Structures are given as C-alpha cells and as structure tokens.
Tab-separated table of C-alpha atoms in Angstrom:
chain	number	residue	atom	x	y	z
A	4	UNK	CA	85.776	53.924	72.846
A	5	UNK	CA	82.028	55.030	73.608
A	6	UNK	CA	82.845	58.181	71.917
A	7	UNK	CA	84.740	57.375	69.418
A	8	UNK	CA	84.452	53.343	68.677
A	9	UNK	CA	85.180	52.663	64.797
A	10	UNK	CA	88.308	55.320	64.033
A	11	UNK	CA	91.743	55.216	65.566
A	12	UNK	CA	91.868	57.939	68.085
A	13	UNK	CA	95.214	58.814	69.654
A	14	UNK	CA	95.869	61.599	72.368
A	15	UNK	CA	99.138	62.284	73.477
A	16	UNK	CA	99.803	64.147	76.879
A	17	UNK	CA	100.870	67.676	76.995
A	18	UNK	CA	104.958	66.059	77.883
A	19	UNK	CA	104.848	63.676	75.036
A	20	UNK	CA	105.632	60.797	77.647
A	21	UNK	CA	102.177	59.580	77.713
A	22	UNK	CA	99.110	58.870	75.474
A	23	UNK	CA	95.689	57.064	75.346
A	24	UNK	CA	94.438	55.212	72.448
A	25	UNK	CA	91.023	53.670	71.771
A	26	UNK	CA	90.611	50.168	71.299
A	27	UNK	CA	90.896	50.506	67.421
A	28	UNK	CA	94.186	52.793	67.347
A	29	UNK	CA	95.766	49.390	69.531
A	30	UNK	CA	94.141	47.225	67.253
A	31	UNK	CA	95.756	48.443	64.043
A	32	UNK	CA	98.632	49.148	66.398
A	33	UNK	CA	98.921	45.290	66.741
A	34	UNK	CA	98.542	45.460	70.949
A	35	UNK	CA	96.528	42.673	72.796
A	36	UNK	CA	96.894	41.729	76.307
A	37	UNK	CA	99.639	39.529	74.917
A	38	UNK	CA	102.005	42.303	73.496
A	39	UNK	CA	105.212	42.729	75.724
A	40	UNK	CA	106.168	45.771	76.551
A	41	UNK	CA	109.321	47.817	74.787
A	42	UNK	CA	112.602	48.052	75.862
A	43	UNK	CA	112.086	51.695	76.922
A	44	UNK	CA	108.010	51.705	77.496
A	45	UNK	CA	104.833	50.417	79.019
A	46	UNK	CA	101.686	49.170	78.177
A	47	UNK	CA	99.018	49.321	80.861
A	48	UNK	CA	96.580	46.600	81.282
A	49	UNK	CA	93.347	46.476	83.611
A	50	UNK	CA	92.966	43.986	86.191
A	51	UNK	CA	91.978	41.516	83.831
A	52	UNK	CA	94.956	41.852	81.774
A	53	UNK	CA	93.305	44.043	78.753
A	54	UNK	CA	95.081	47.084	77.869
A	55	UNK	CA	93.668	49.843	79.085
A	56	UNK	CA	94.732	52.245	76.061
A	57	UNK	CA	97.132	54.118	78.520
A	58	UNK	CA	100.987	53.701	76.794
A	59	UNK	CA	104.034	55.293	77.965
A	60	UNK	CA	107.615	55.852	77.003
A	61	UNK	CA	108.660	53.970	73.746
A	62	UNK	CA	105.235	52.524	73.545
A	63	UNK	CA	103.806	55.276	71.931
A	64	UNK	CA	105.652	54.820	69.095
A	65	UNK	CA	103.401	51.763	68.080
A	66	UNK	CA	100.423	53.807	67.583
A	67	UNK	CA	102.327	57.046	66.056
A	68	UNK	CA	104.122	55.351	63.056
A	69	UNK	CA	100.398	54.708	62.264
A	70	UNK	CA	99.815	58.363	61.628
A	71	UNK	CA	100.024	59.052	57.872
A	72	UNK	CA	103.462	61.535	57.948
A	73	UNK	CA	102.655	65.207	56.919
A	74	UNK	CA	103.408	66.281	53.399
A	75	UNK	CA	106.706	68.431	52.926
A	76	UNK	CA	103.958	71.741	52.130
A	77	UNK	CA	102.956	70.970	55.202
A	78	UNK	CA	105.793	70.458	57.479
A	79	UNK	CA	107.122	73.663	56.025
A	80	UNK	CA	104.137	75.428	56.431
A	81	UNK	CA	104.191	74.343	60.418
A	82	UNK	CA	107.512	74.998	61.004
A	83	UNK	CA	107.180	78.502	59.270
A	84	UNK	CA	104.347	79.550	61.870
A	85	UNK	CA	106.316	78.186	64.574
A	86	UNK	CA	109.375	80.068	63.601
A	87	UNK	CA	106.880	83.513	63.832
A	88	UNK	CA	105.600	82.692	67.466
A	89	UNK	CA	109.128	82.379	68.682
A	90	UNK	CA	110.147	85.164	66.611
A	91	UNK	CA	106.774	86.788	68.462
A	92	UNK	CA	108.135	86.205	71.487
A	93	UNK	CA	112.098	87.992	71.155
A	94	UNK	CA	113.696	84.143	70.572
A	95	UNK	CA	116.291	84.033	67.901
A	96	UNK	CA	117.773	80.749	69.029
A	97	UNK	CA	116.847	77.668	69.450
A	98	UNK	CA	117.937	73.662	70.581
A	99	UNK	CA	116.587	71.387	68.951
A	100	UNK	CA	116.561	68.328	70.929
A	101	UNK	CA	114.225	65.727	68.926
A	102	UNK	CA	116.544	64.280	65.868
A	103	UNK	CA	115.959	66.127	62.729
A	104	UNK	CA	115.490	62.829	59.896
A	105	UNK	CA	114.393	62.945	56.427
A	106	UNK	CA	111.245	65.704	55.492
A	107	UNK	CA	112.069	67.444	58.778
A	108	UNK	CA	115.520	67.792	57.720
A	109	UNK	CA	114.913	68.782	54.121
A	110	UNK	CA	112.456	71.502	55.123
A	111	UNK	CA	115.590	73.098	57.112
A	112	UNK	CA	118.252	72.637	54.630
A	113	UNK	CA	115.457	74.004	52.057
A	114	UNK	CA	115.226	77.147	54.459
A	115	UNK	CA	118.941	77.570	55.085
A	116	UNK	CA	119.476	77.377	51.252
A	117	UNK	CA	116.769	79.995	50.700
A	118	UNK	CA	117.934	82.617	53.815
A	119	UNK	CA	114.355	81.735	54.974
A	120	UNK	CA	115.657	80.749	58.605
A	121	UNK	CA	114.105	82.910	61.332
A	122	UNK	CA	116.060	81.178	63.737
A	123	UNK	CA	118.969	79.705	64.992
A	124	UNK	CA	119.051	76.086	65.210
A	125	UNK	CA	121.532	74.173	67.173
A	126	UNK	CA	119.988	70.206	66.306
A	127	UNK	CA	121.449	67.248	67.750
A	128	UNK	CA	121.272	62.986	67.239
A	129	UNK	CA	118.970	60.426	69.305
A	130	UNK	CA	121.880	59.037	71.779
A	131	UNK	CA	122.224	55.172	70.878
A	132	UNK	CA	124.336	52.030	70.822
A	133	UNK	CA	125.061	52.924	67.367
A	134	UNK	CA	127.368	51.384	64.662
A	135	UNK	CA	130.634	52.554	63.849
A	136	UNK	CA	128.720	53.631	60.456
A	137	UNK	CA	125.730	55.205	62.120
A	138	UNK	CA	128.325	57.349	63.641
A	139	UNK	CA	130.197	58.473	60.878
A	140	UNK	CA	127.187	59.651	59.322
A	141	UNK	CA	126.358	61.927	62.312
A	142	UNK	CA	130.323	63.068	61.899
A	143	UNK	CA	129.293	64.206	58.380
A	144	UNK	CA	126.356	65.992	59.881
A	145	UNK	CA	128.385	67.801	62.314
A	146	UNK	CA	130.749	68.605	59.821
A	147	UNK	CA	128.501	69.822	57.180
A	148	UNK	CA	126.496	71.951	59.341
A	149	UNK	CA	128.403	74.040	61.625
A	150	UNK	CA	126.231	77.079	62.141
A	151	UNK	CA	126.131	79.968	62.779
A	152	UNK	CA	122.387	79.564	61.552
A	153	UNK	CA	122.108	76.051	61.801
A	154	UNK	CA	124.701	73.382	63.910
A	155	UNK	CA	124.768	69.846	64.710
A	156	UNK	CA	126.781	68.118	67.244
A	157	UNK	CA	124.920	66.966	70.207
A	158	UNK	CA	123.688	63.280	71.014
A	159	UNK	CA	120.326	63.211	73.253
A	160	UNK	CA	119.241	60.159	75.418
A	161	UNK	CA	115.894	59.402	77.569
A	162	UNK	CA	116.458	57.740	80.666
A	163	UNK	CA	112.579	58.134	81.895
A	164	UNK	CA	109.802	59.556	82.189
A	165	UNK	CA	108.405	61.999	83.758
A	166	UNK	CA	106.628	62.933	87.441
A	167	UNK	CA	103.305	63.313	86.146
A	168	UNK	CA	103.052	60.232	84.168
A	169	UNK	CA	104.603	58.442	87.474
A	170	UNK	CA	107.676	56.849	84.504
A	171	UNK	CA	110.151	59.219	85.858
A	172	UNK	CA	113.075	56.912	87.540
A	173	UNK	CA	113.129	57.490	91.643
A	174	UNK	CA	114.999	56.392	94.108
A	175	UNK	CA	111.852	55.868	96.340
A	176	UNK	CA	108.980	55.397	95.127
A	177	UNK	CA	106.473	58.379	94.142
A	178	UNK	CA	103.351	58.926	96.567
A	179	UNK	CA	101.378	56.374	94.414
A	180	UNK	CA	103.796	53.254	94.968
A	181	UNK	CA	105.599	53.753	91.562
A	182	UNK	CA	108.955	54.566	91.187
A	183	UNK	CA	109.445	54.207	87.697
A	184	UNK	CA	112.263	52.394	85.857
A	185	UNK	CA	115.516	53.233	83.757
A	186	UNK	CA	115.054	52.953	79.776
A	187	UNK	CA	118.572	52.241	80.135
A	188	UNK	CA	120.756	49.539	81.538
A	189	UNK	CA	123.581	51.320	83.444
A	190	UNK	CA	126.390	49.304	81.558
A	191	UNK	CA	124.846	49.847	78.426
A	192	UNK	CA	124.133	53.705	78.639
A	193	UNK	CA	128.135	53.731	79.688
A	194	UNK	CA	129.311	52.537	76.759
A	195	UNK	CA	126.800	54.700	74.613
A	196	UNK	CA	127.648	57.502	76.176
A	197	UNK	CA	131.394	56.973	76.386
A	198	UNK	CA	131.301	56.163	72.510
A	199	UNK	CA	129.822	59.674	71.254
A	200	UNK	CA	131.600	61.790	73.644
A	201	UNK	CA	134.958	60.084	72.317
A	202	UNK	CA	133.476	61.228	69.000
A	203	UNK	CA	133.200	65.067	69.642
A	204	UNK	CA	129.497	65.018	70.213
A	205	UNK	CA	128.293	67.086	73.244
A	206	UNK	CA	126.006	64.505	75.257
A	207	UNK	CA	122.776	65.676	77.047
A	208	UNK	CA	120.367	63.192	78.995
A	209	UNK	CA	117.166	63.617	79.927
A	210	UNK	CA	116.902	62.557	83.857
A	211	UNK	CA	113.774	64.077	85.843
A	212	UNK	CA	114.027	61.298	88.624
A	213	UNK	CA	116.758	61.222	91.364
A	214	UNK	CA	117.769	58.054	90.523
A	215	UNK	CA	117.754	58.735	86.908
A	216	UNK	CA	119.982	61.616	87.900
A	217	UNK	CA	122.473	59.637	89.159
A	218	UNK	CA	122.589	57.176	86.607
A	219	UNK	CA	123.230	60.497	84.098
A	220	UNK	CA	125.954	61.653	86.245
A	221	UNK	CA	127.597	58.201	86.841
A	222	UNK	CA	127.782	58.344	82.771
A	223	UNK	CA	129.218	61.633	82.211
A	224	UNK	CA	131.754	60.572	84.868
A	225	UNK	CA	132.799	57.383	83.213
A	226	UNK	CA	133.439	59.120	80.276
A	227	UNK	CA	135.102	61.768	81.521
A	228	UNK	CA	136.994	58.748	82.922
A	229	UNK	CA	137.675	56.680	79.947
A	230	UNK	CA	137.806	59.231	77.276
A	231	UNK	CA	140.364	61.734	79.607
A	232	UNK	CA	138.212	64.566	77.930
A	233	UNK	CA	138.147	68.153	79.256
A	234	UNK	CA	135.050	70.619	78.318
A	235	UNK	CA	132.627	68.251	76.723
A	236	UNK	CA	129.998	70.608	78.935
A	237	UNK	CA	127.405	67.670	79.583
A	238	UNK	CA	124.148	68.373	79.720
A	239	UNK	CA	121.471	66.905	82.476
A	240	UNK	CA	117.631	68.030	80.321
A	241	UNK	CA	115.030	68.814	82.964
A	242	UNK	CA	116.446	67.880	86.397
A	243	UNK	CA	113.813	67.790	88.051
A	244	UNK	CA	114.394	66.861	91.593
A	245	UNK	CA	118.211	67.221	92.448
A	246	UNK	CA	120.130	65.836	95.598
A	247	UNK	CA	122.821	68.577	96.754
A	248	UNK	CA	125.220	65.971	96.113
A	249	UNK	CA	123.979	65.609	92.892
A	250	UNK	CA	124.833	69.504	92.010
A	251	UNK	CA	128.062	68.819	93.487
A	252	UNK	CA	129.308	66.119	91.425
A	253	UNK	CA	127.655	68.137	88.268
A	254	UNK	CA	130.187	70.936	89.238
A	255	UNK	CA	133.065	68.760	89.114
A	256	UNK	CA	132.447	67.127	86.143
A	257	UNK	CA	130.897	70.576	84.359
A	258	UNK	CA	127.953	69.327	83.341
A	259	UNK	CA	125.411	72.020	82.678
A	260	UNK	CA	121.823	71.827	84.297
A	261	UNK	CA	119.275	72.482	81.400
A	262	UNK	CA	116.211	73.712	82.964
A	263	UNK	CA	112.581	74.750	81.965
A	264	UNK	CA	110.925	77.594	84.442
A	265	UNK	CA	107.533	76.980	83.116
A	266	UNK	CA	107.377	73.736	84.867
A	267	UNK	CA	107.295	75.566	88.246
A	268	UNK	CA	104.498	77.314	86.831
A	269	UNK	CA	101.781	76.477	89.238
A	270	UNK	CA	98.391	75.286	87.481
A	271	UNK	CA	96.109	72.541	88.018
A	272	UNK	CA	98.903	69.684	87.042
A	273	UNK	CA	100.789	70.733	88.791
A	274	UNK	CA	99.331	71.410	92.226
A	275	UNK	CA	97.320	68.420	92.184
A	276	UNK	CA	99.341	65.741	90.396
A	277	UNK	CA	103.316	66.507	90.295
A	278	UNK	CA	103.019	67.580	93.760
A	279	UNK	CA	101.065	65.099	95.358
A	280	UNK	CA	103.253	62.344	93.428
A	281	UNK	CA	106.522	63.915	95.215
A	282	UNK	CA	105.695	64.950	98.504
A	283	UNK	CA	106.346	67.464	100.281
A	284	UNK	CA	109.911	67.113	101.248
A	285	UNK	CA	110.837	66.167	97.769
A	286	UNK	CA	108.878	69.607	96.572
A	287	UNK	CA	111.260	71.576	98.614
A	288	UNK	CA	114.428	70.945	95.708
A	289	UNK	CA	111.855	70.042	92.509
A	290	UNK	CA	112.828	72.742	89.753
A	291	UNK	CA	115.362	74.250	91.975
A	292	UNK	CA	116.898	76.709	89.817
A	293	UNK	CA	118.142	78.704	93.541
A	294	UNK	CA	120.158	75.533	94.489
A	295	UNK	CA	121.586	74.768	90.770
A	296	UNK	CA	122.382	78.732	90.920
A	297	UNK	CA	124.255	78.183	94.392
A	298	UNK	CA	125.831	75.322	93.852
A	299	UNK	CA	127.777	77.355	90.981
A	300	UNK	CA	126.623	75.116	87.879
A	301	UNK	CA	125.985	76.987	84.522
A	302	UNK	CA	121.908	76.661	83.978
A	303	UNK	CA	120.527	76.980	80.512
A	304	UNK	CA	116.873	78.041	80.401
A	305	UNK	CA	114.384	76.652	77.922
A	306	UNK	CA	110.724	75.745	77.292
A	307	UNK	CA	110.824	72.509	76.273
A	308	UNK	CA	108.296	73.889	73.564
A	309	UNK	CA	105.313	72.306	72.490
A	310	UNK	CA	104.962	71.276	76.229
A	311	UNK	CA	104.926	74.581	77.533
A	312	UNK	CA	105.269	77.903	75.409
A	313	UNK	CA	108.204	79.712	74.368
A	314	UNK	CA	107.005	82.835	75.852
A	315	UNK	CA	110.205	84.364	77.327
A	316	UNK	CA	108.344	86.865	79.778
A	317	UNK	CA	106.141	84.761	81.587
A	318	UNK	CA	108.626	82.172	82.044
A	319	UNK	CA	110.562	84.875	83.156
A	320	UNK	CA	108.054	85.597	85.614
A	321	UNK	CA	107.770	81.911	86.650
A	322	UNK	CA	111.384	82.087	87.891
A	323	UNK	CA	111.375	85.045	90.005
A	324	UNK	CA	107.717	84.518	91.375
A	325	UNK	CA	106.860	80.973	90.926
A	326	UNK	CA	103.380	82.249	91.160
A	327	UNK	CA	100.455	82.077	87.893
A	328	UNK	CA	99.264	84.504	85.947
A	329	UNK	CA	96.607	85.522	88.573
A	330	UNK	CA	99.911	85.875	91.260
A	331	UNK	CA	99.215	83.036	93.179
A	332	UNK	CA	99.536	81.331	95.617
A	333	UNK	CA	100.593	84.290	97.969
A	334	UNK	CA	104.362	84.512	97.983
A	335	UNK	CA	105.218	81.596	95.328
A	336	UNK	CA	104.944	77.904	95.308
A	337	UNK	CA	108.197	76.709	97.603
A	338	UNK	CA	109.425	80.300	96.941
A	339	UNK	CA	112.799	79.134	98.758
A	340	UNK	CA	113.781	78.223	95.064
A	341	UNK	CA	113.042	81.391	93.529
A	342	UNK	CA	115.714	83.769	91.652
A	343	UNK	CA	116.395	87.202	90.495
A	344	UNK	CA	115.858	88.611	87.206
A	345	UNK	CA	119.900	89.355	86.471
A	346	UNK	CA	120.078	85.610	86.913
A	347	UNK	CA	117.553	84.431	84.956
A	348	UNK	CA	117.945	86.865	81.681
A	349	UNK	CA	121.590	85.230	81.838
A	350	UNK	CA	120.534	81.923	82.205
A	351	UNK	CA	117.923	82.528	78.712
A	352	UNK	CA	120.998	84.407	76.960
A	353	UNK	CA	124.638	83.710	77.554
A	354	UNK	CA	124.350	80.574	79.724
A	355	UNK	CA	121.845	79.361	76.553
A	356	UNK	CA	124.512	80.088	74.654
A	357	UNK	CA	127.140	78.457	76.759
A	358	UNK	CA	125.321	75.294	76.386
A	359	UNK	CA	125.619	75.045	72.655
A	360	UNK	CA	129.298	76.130	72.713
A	361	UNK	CA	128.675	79.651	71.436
A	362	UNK	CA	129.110	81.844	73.968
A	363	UNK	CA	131.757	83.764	71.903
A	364	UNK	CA	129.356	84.570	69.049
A	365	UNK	CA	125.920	85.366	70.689
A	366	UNK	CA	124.056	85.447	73.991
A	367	UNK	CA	125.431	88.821	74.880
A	368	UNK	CA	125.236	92.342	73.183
A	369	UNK	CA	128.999	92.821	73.150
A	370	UNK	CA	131.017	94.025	70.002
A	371	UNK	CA	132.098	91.975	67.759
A	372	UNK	CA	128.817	88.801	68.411
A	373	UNK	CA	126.134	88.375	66.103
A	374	UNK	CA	123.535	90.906	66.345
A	375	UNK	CA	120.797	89.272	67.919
A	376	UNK	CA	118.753	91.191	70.130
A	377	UNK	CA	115.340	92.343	70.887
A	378	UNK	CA	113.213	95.706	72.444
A	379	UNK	CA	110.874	95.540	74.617
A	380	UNK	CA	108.179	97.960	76.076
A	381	UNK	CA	109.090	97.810	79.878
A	382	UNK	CA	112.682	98.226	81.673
A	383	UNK	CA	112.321	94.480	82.834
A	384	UNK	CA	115.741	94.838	85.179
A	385	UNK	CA	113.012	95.946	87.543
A	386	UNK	CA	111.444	92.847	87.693
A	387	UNK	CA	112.712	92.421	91.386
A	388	UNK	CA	111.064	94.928	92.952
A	389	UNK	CA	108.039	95.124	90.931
A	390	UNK	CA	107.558	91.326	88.719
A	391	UNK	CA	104.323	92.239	86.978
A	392	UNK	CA	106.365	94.327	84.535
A	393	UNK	CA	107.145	91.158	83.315
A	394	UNK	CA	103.447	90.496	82.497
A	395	UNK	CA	102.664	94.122	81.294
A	396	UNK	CA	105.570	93.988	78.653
A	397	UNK	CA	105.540	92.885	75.622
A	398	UNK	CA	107.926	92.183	72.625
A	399	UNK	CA	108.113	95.127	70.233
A	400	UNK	CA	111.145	94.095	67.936
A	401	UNK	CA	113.195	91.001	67.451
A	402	UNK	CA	116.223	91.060	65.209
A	403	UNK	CA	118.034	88.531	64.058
A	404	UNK	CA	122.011	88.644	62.597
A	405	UNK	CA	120.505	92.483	61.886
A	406	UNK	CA	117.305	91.511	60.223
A	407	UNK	CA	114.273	92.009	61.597
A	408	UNK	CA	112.254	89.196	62.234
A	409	UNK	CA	109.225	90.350	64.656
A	410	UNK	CA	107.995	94.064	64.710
A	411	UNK	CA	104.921	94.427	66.638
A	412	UNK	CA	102.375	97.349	65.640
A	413	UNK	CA	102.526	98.778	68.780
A	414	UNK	CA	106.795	99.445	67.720
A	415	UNK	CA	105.979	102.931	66.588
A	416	UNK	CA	109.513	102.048	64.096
C-alpha cells in the first residue's frame, strides 16, 4: 500500500499457492474483514481482523478474475516463446496439468491445425464433483484428441497447499503451529475420484503433506475398490514428504509418484523456510526420490514449470547432487536421498512416458517409437563419477517426430 496505494497490485508467489494484494486489488476484489473464506482457500486477517492482503489456495482466484484476460495474439505469442525455451532445453514433451479452457485451448487446436506444435502435449481436466454432462464433455475431449501431438484424458485435483506457504495438509503440525487443512472432504473427494476413474480418465492429485498423502491414497484405493479397475496408473503430483508406508500402499495400488528434482534444489527458500517449517526428522524423507526409487514405484520427473525451470540438466544435477549451482553445501542437502544418473534420465524419459500411457510410442530410442530425441555436448552417463558435466553441457539439437526444433550455434550441423 505505501508503495503502491491507488492501483490494484497483485503478486503471486513463485508456487502459485500464495499471493499478496494491496488494499485496492481486495477492494475491487470485494474482500473486507467480513468476507468468509472459500471452500478450498484462506484469507489472512491481522489481529484486528483486517485482511492483511496475504490469500492462499482458492482465494486467489478473487483477485485474478480481476485481471483483464490476454488477447488470443498474445496468448499465442507466450505460448510460442515458451514452446522455444523447452525446445532450448532438449524437452519434446510435455503434461499439462492446469485445464486448458477457451483462448488457451483455441491457441493449441490453432497450432495443431497449422503443424506449429513444438511439443507434445498430454492436457488433462480440473478433478470435480462434476455433472453427468460436465463429464461427457470431457469424454468428447478425450476422444477428439488422442495424440500423438496433443492428448487428453487425465482429471487433476488439489488437496493443499504447499510447505512454504504453511497450506500444505500435515499430520502434525509444521514448526510454526500450522498444519494446514484438506481442500477436500474425504467422502466427497471419494466419490469424485471414483466417478472419473469409472470414466476412463487417469486421476492425479496433488498431495505435498503427509496427511494429504494419505487422503490421495485412501482415494485411489476406494476406487480401485468400487470401480474393480486394473492399470488406471494413479498419479500422487509432488509428494513431498512420504511415510514408507505410504510408498508401500502406492506400490500396491500402482500409483505413480510424480516428482519435481528442482525442489531439492537448495537456495534461500528453501534452506531457510521449507526446512525450518519441517524439521529435521521430517527433512530426512522430503523429496525422496532414493526411497520412491527403492520402494519399486515408477517416478515421473517434471518441473512443475513456471515454478521452477524446465532446464533438464540442472535438474538433472539436482537429483544426483542435491547441491546448487555453486556445489553446495558439501556433499548434498540430506544426500541419503540422492540417485544416479541411469535412474534419473529414465525417470525424465520412459517413466515420463509411462505416466501418460505412452511408453510404447516414445520415451525411449528404440525402433519403431516416435523419433524424439536430442544431442548434447557432454557424455552425461558420466554424471556419477564426475556431476559437473551436467553443468558444463549444453543442448545442441532437439528433434521432434524427426523435425528439428532447437539447433544451437555451437551444433557445428
């Protein structure tokens, strides 16, 4: 407000959980001391009661459908230079996880149309307790597109927060005193997810806290349950802190562990908020891609891009080091959940590819698959023995379905 008093100024946090908004943004925004909070959000208010601009979860949405929408030029113009950087950076596949609705839709179906897609797309629907029309329209989706350049067929669901903004959903609480709360009812999130899996769509929920966790995996099993289904391969996004019994009733049910090695990347946030917030006996299983490896799940790399780049390299280097860019701190943060580079290449290729149900068509360079692959300057399979390799090499082709879509002036082609 002293900065910036007469315009609506809105700043989201780097996970999208969080934001702050001055006192006009919540004024147009329609949120007084009196405004409850959403189903699936909160509002924070000062000890007088005011809000104090500080809005998580759902409530974020109040202020954003404020924002004038970008024109079509536009959207296409962004999603054009984002295709590039990942393109940049040896990624010819991507999963969408955000539903894809109207002008982001249309600038899509424009590029598939015009064989102006850079990349694969694998796109999915927001996971609710929808009608029995609302359903058959994702049906026709997933029937309509089918791939291999762009696929729907999954349903997504939040059930928190995250660490940082202290909204993930624990068990006990976080360092602070908070431990968060469900944006679902258990019953409720049942029957949701029951409904879509019984309708062919692949469900993935996004659980960071161990309570949230549990409450994904006590949904995949009732469905697995009710529905008798076999192979539905569901998905846990982010996984942040994991129980071993958690992992072990993941196995059973096959539901895939869809991870993000940047987040082990250890910066400022991390070391002096996520950390803190755990512990540190909860810190010894946070991003613990060694236990999801030996517990035998399949684990599907990602960057959960914008939050944290899609730059394949460094995250690989995240995942065998789990040191920065500057290699610290000395011999990794909690290096205990460290892995190899054979591991981790697989879990950015075929186990990606696994998780989308298209193992048989990409994610490997066998005969026959789609010929998606990329060069690059150093023999990273010696990342073991020597991981700044990973740092020194760099992306000098990426080719996608045999077209080239990156080729860096340093490719000498």
């Amino acid at each position: 407000d002293a900065i910036v008093p007469d315009r609506p100024v809105y700043l989201i946090g780097r996970d999208g959980h969080m934001a702050l908004a001055n006192s006009e943004a919540l004024r147009r925004a329609g949120i007084d001391r009196n405004t409850p909070d959403p189903k699936q959000g909160h509002i924070l208010h000062d000890a007088a009661g005011e809000p104090t601009g500080e809005l998580n979860g759902k409530a974020v949405q109040r202020v954003i459908e404020l924002i004038p929408p970008p024109s079509p030029a536009k959207l296409l113009k962004r999603f054009q230079a984002i295709q590039d950087e990942a393109a940049s950076y040896g990624v010819t596949s991507v999963q969408n996880l955000g539903e894809l609705q109207g002008p982001e839709l249309a600038v899509i179906v424009q590029l598939l149309e015009t064989q102006g897609l850079k990349l694969r797309i694998y796109s999915v629907a927001t996971l609710r307790n929808s009608s029995d029309q609302q359903i058959q329209h994702y049906q026709e989706l997933k029937q309509k597109y089918a791939g291999p350049m762009f696929k729907f067929g999954g349903a997504k669901g939040i059930l928190d927060g995250t660490i940082d903004a202290s909204t993930a959903f624990m068990l006990e609480p976080l360092t602070n005193g908070q431990a968060g709360l469900s944006y679902w009812d258990s019953n409720e999130l049942n029957v949701a997810v029951a409904r879509f899996d019984a309708a062919g769509f692949q469900v993935m929920l996004h659980a960071v806290g161990d309570a949230a966790i549990k409450q994904a995996i006590d949904a995949f099993a009732n469905a697995s349950q009710v529905n008798g289904a076999a192979g539905r391969r569901y998905r846990i996004e982010h996984l942040d802190i994991p129980s071993a019994r958690d992992l072990e009733r993941m196995k059973t049910l096959g539901v895939i562990a869809s991870s993000q090695p940047n987040f082990a990347y250890p910066d400022a946030t991390n070391l002096g908020n996520y950390a803190l917030l755990l512990g540190p006996e909860r810190m010894q299983r946070a991003q613990a891609y060694r236990s999801i490896d030996d517990a035998g799940l399949v684990q599907a790399f990602a960057s959960d891009f914008p939050v944290s780049s899609m730059n394949v390299l460094i995250a690989l280097h995240t995942a065998l080091t789990r040191q920065n860019l500057q290699r610290e701190p000395p011999g990794g943060w909690y290096p205990q959940q460290r892995i190899g580079i054979e591991a981790a290449l697989r879990h950015f290729t075929i186990d990606g590819a696994y998780a989308s149900f298209d193992e048989q068509i990409k994610g490997s360079l066998t005969v026959g698959k789609l010929a998606d692959f990329l060069v690059v300057s150093r023999d990273i399979l010696t990342a073991d023995k020597d991981p700044a390799i990973l740092l020194e090499a760099r992306v000098l082709l990426t080719v996608m379905g045999g077209r080239v879509t990156f080729e860096s002036p340093q490719a000498g082609l």
